[in-house]
Structures are given as structure tokens and as C-alpha cells.
XYZ file of C-alpha atoms in Angstrom:
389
model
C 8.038 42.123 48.201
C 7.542 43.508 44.761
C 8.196 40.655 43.135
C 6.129 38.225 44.909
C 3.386 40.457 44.581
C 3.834 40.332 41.059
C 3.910 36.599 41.051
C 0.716 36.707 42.846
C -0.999 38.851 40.866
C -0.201 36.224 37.444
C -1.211 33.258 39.394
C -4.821 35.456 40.344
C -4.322 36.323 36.312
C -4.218 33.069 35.242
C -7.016 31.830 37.248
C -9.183 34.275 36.295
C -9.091 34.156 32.646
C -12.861 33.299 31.581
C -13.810 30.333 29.299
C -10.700 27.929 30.208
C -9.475 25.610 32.260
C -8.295 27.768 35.403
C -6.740 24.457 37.161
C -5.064 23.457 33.931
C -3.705 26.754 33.360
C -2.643 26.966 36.817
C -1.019 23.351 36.570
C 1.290 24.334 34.077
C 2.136 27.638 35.473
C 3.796 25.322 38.302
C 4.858 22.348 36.186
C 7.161 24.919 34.382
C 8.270 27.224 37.851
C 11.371 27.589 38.714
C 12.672 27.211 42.152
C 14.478 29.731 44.354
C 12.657 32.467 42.363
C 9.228 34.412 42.672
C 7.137 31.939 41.006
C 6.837 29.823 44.396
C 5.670 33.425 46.069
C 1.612 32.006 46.142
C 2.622 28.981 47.463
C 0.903 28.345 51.269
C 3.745 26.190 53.200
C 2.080 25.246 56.467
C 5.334 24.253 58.022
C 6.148 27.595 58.213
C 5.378 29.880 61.383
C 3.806 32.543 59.846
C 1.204 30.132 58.380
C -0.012 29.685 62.152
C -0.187 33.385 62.762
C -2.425 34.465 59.465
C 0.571 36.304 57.311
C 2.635 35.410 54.173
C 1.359 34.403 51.216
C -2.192 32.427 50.858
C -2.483 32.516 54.766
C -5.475 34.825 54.774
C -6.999 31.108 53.683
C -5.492 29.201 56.137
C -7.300 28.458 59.347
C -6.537 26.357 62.461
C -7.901 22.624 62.926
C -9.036 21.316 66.116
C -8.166 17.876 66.349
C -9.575 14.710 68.644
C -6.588 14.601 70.865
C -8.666 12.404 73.481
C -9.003 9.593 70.869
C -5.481 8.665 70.233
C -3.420 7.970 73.556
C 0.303 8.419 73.808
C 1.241 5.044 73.428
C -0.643 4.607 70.340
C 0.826 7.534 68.643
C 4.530 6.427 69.881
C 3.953 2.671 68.318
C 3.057 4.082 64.937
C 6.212 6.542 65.296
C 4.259 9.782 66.054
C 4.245 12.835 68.654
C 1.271 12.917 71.029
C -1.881 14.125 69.158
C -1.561 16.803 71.511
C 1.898 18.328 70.167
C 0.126 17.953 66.001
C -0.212 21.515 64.451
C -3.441 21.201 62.067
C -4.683 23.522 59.586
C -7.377 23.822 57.149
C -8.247 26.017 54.377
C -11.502 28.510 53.875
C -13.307 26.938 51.325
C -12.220 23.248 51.740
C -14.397 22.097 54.416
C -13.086 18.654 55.219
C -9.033 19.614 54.307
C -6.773 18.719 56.931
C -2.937 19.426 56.885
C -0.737 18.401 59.339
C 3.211 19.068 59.064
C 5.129 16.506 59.680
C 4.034 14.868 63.376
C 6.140 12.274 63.010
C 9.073 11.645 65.657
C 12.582 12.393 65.111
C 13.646 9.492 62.967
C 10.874 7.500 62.968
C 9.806 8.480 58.601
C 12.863 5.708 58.260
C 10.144 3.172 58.551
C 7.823 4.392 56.121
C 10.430 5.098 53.623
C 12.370 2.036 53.623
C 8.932 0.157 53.903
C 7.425 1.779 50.778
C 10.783 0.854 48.593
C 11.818 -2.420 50.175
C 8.444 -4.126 51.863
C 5.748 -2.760 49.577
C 7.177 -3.354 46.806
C 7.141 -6.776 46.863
C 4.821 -9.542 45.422
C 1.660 -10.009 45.863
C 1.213 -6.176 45.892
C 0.756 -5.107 42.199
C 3.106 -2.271 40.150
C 3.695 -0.490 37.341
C 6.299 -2.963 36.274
C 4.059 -5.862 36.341
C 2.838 -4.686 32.449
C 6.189 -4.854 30.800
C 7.839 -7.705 32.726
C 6.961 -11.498 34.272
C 6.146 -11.948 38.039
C 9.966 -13.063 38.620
C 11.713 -10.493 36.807
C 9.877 -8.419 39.311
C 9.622 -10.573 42.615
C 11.841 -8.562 44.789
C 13.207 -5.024 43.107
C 15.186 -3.882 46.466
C 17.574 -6.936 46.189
C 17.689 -5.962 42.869
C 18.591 -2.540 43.040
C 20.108 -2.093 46.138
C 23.892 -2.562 45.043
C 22.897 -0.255 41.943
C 21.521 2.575 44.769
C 24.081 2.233 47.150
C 27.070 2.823 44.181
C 24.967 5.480 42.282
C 27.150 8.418 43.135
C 30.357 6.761 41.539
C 28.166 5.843 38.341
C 25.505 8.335 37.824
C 25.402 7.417 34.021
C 24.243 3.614 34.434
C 20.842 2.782 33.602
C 18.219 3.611 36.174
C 17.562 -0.141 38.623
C 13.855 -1.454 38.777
C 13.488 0.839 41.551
C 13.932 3.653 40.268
C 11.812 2.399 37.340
C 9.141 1.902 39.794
C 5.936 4.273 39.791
C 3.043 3.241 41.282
C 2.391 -0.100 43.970
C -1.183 -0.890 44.989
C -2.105 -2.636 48.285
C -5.057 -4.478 49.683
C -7.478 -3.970 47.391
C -6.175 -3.262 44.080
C -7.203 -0.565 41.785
C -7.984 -1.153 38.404
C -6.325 1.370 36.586
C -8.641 -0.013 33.215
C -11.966 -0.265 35.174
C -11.530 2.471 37.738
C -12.736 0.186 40.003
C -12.141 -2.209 42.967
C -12.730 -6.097 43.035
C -13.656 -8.415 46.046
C -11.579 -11.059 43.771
C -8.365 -8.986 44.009
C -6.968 -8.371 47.382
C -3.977 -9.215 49.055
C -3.537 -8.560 52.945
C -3.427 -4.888 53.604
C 0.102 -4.079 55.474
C -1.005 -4.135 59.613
C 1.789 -1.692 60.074
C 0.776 1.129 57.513
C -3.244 0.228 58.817
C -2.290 0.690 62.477
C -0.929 4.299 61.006
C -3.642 5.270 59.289
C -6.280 4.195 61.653
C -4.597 6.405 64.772
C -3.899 9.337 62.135
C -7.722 9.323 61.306
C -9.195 8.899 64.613
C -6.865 12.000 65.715
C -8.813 13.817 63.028
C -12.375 12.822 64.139
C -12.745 9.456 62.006
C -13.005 6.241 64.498
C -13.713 3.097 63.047
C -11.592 3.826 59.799
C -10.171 1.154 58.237
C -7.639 0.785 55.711
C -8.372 -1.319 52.903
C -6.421 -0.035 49.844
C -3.542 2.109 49.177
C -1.930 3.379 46.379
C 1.719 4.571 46.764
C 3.547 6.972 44.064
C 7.103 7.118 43.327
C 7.796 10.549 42.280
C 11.458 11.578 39.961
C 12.145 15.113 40.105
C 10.457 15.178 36.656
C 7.288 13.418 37.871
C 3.600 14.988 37.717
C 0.338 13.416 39.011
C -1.984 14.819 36.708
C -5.361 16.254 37.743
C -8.033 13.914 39.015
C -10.785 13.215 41.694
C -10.275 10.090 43.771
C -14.092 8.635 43.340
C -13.639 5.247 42.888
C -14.218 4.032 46.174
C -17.829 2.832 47.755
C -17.926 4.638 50.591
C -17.104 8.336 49.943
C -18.037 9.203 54.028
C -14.805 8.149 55.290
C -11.276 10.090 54.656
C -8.252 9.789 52.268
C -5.143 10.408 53.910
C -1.846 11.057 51.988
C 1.390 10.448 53.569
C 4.573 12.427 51.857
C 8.380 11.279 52.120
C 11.130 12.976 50.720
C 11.817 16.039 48.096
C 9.078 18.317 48.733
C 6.876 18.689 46.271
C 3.600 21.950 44.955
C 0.129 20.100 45.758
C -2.706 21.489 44.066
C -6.206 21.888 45.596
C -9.059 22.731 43.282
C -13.463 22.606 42.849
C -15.440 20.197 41.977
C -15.102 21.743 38.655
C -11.614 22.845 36.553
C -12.940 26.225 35.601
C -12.213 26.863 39.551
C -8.705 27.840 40.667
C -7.053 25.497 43.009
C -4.904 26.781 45.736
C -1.256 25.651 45.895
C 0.957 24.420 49.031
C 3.685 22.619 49.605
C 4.116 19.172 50.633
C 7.558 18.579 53.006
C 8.806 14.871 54.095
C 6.323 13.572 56.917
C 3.365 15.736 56.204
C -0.249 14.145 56.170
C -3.610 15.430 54.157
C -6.606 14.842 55.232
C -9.318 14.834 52.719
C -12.768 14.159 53.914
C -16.387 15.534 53.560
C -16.650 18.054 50.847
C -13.366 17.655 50.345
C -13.163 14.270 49.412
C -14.188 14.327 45.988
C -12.361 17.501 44.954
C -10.052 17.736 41.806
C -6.463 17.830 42.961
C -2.874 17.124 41.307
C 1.081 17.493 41.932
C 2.577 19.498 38.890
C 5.955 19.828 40.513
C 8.712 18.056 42.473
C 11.098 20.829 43.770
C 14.379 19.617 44.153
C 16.991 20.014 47.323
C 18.254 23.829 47.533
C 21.107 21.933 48.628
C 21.615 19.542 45.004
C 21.276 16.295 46.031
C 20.644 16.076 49.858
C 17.678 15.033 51.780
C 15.352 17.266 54.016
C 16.699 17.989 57.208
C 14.293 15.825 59.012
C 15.807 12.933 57.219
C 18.796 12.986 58.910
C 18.247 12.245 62.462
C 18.382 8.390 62.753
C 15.390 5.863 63.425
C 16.617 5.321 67.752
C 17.658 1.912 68.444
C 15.490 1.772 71.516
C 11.761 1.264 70.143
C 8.493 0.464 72.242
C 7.988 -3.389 72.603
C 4.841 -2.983 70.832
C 5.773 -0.922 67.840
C 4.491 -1.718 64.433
C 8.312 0.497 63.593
C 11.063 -1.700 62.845
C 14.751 -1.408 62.964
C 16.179 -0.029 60.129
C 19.910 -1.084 59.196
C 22.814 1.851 58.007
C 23.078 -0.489 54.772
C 19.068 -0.506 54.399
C 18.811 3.590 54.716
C 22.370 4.051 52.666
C 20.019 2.966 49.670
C 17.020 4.653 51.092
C 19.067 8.231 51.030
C 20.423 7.285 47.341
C 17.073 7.165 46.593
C 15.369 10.101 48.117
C 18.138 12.173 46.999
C 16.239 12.832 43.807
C 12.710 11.452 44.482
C 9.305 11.489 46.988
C 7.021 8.924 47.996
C 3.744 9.330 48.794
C 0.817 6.773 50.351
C -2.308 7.423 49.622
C -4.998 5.360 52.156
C -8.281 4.626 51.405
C -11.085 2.880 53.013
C -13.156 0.892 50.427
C -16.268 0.081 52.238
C -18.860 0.956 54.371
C -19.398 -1.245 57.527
C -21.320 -4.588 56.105
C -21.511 -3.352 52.773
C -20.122 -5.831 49.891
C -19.385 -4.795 46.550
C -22.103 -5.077 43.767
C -21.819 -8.166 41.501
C -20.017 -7.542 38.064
C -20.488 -8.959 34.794
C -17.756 -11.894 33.786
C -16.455 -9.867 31.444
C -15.197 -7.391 33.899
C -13.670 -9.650 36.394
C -11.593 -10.478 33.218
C -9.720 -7.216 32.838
C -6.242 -6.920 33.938
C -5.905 -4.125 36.205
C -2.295 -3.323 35.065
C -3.147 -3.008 31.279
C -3.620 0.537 31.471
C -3.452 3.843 33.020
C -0.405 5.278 35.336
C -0.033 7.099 38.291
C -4.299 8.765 38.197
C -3.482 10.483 35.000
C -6.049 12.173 33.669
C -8.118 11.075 30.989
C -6.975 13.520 29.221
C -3.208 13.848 29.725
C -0.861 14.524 26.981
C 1.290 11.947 25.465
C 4.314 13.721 27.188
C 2.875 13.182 30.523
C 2.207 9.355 30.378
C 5.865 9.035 29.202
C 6.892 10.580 32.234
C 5.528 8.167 34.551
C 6.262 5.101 31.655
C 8.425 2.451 33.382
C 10.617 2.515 30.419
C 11.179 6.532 30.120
């Protein structure tokens, strides 16, 4: 107990410190932490019981959310590969009006989907990547055929070059983001996925949201040496509806500040299958991942990886099969990375995006920028998240 008060009490240190950046300082505190030890001790983990009953550390912040069980029926939930809205645990923080967490509600097996979709379906052309700056529209067509032989061997070779895969770092659907422009463009879209909208439409009316639709997404492809440096997610139109954040895989330290840096953010993990809800006053709050922790275990993934995706799926789900050769490469993978999905709605209803000069509609959206690093990132961080690192 000594300890992790003591770990506590540098973290409420560090924060505290007038005249800097508490967020920064607090970023690196957990960029540099070391797991197993006392430096995790501040951390909130909402998966854990004593979360729900108001003891361990940071739960004095945590309080329960109600959620719109009514909205969502069974059916729904099962076709997207959830638990009844009824069975969801939801919690929100004092001070984050708007913040929704909600550990994993996903059904036994059913994160297979999302996983393999994110490294074998999104990934794909037309959908945009990080890879797209350094190499022709070919050379990156399909990156699962070719890295799947490279994944599924990797523990017999673990000194061959990393595949295209593992090189991978960010994907953007339906509307892309312009990493340059920080914006969005009516002229660059590509069909959102219906599977991963379905998702994030029941996930949003269960939290109060009807009527959301999902219109862009940005997924990250964490290493265990990964960061997402600190930002604000402002570039969308409509700032009234949600972003939701989907996490698969290692777990990882999320980050949850002010609309300013001098204010501390609060830290909590993120476990495979657990959703964020950021919405209202939330929405536009600085936020960032400074750590991917890996397995206690070495390389192994979270138990709830394990069970497999049931053969026996509704007739109506937007979940698909998944094959033992498929999630072979999908555990290489996860072994030593995360995914996340990040889901945004664009719009409001009827509105259209303002017209831009020529000039803009120029840019190429993959000329710059990786992963929503900040501005003002260091040189050490970009090369992190650099396809060729």
C-alpha cells in the first residue's frame, strides 16, 4: 500500500507543478513506466470490481452510467456480436461530463470479427494508409495476402524484417481525413464499412445517441513501442454527436485531460473489447495513449482472446466466420500489438460541407502527419509511428 501511495502522490506531484505542461509531464511519466511495478498504482481500470464499488485507486472519480437499454433490442446487439444492453457495465468519470466507458460487452468470441476485419478487410484499397506515402497503389493493394505467410511463421523467424502489416499504422474509412488539411472532403469518400456502421450505430443509441451515423473512421495500429500523442479530435462538422473508440488487443494507459494542457488528465486502462464514449463536453477534450503495456504473460493474448468466434451465428449477422488459418495470423499479430477504431460522424442531418478553394482540394491527404500527432511532437515520436522505423 505504501508504495502505491507513493506513486500516487508523484503522479498528484507532477500534475501540480505550476507554469508547465501538467498533461505533458504526465505523458511522459507513463510513456517511460514500467509494468508490474508501482508506477501503474493511479491507473483507474474499470474492468476491475472494485471500480464498480467506489475503492482502489482513482475510483473516488468514477461514477456509474445509466445507459438506454430500451433502444437497442437483443437481436440487434447479438448481430453486431454484443451482450444485451442490459448485461453492459458503464461508467463515467466526475469531471468528464459526456465520458462513457464500457468494458468489454462484447460476446465470448465475437472481437474475432473486428480484429481480423481491421487487419485483413480494412486494410484494403480504396481505404487510405500510412503506406500509401512511401509506396504505389499495387505495392499496397492487399497487405494481408502479403503478410500473412510472414505472420503465421513469425515465431520460427523473429529476426526477419517486419511484413507491410506490421508496417501498417493508421487506415482511414469513409470519409478520409486529411492529415495536411485537418480536414474532411465531400470529394474523398469511399463507402463506409456497413458492418463496423451497424456497430457503431447500436453502441451509440445504447448510450443515448439515435440517429448516429458513421461516416469516417480512423483505425490505429499500435507496436508495443507506439504512442498517440496528445490531441483534440475537432475536425469534424458536427461536434453534437459522439466519438466512440473501439480497443483490440494488448492493453494499453489512455489519458483523459482539459480543454487546456496545464490541466492533469486522469489515466485508465484500455483492455481488448472496451468502448469510449466521448460526447458533450467531452468531445473536444485533449486526450492521448503514452503506453502500450505488454502481456504479463510475454507474448500471449488477453484472455478474452481465446475463446473462439462460435460457428453457429444469427442469419442476420453483420459477424462473419472467421477461419483457424485467418486468426493463426490474427494472434501472431496481437501478440505484440492493439488496434483501435475510432468512429466519427461527420455531419449534421442535411448539412453539406462548405465549398473550398481549388487549391485545397489539391492537397494529398497522405503527405503528412501520422497517427494525430501533435503539432508539436518530437522527432523521436514521428519515427515511431514512421512506416519505415
Amino acid at each position: 500500500m505504501g508504495k502505491m501511495a507513493a506513486t500516487v502522490g508523484s503522479v498528484a506531484t507532477l500534475a501540480a507543478e505550476p507554469g508547465d505542461d501538467a498533461f505533458r509531464k504526465l505523458f511522459r511519466f507513463y510513456r517511460q513506466s514500467r509494468p508490474g511495478t508501482a508506477d501503474l498504482g493511479a491507473v483507474i481500470d474499470f474492468s476491475a470490481a472494485h471500480a464498480a464499488r467506489g475503492t482502489g485507486p482513482g475510483a473516488h472519480k468514477v461514477v456509474r452510467s445509466q445507459l438506454s437499454v430500451s433502444s437497442v433490442s437483443d437481436h440487434d446487439a447479438h448481430r453486431a456480436g454484443l451482450q444485451p444492453v442490459s448485461k453492459w457495465q458503464a461508467y463515467g468519470l466526475q469531471g468528464y461530463p459526456g465520458f462513457i466507458f464500457i468494458p468489454n460487452p462484447f460476446l465470448p468470441g465475437y472481437q474475432w470479427h473486428w480484429v481480423k476485419q481491421c487487419l485483413k478487410l480494412y486494410s484494403q484499397k480504396p481505404n487510405v494508409c500510412n503506406l500509401d506515402k512511401h509506396m504505389t497503389q499495387e505495392e499496397t493493394q492487399d497487405l494481408w495476402e502479403q503478410s500473412k505467410e510472414f505472420l503465421r511463421y513469425k515465431e520460427a523467424n523473429k529476426r526477419r524484417p517486419r511484413s507491410l502489416l506490421e508496417k501498417l499504422r493508421w487506415v482511414t474509412l469513409g470519409y478520409h481525413y486529411n492529415w495536411d488539411s485537418k480536414k474532411y472532403s465531400a470529394d474523398h469518400y469511399t463507402p463506409f464499412p456497413s458492418d463496423l456502421a451497424f456497430l457503431s450505430e447500436q453502441v451509440a443509441a445504447a448510450c443515448g445517441f439515435q440517429g448516429f451515423r458513421a461516416e469516417a473512421g480512423i483505425l490505429n495500429y499500435y507496436r508495443l513501442d507506439s504512442t498517440l500523442g496528445i490531441h483534440v479530435d475537432r475536425s469534424e462538422l458536427d461536434h453534437s454527436k459522439p466519438l466512440l473508440s473501439f480497443s483490440f488487443g494488448q492493453s494499453a494507459i489512455f489519458l483523459l485531460g482539459g480543454l487546456k494542457r496545464d490541466e492533469a488528465p486522469t489515466a485508465m486502462f484500455m483492455h481488448s473489447g472496451d468502448i469510449m464514449v466521448m460526447s458533450g463536453f467531452s468531445r473536444l477534450l485533449n486526450h492521448a495513449v503514452p503506453r502500450v503495456l505488454p502481456s504479463p504473460q510475454g507474448d500471449s493474448l488477453p484472455c478474452c482472446l481465446e475463446t473462439p468466434l462460435p460457428a453457429d451465428l444469427p442469419r442476420d449477422s453483420v459477424v462473419e466466420p472467421c477461419s483457424e488459418e485467418d486468426w493463426q495470423v490474427c494472434t501472431s499479430y496481437l501478440k505484440t500489438a492493439r488496434v483501435n477504431m475510432t468512429v466519427r460522424q461527420v455531419l449534421a442531418t442535411d448539412q453539406d460541407f462548405p465549398l473550398e478553394p481549388v487549391e485545397e482540394k489539391k492537397r494529398d491527404i497522405t503527405t503528412e502527419g501520422f497517427c494525430h500527432l501533435d503539432d508539436e511532437s518530437s522527432q523521436v515520436k514521428r519515427a515511431k509511428l514512421n512506416p519505415d522505423s
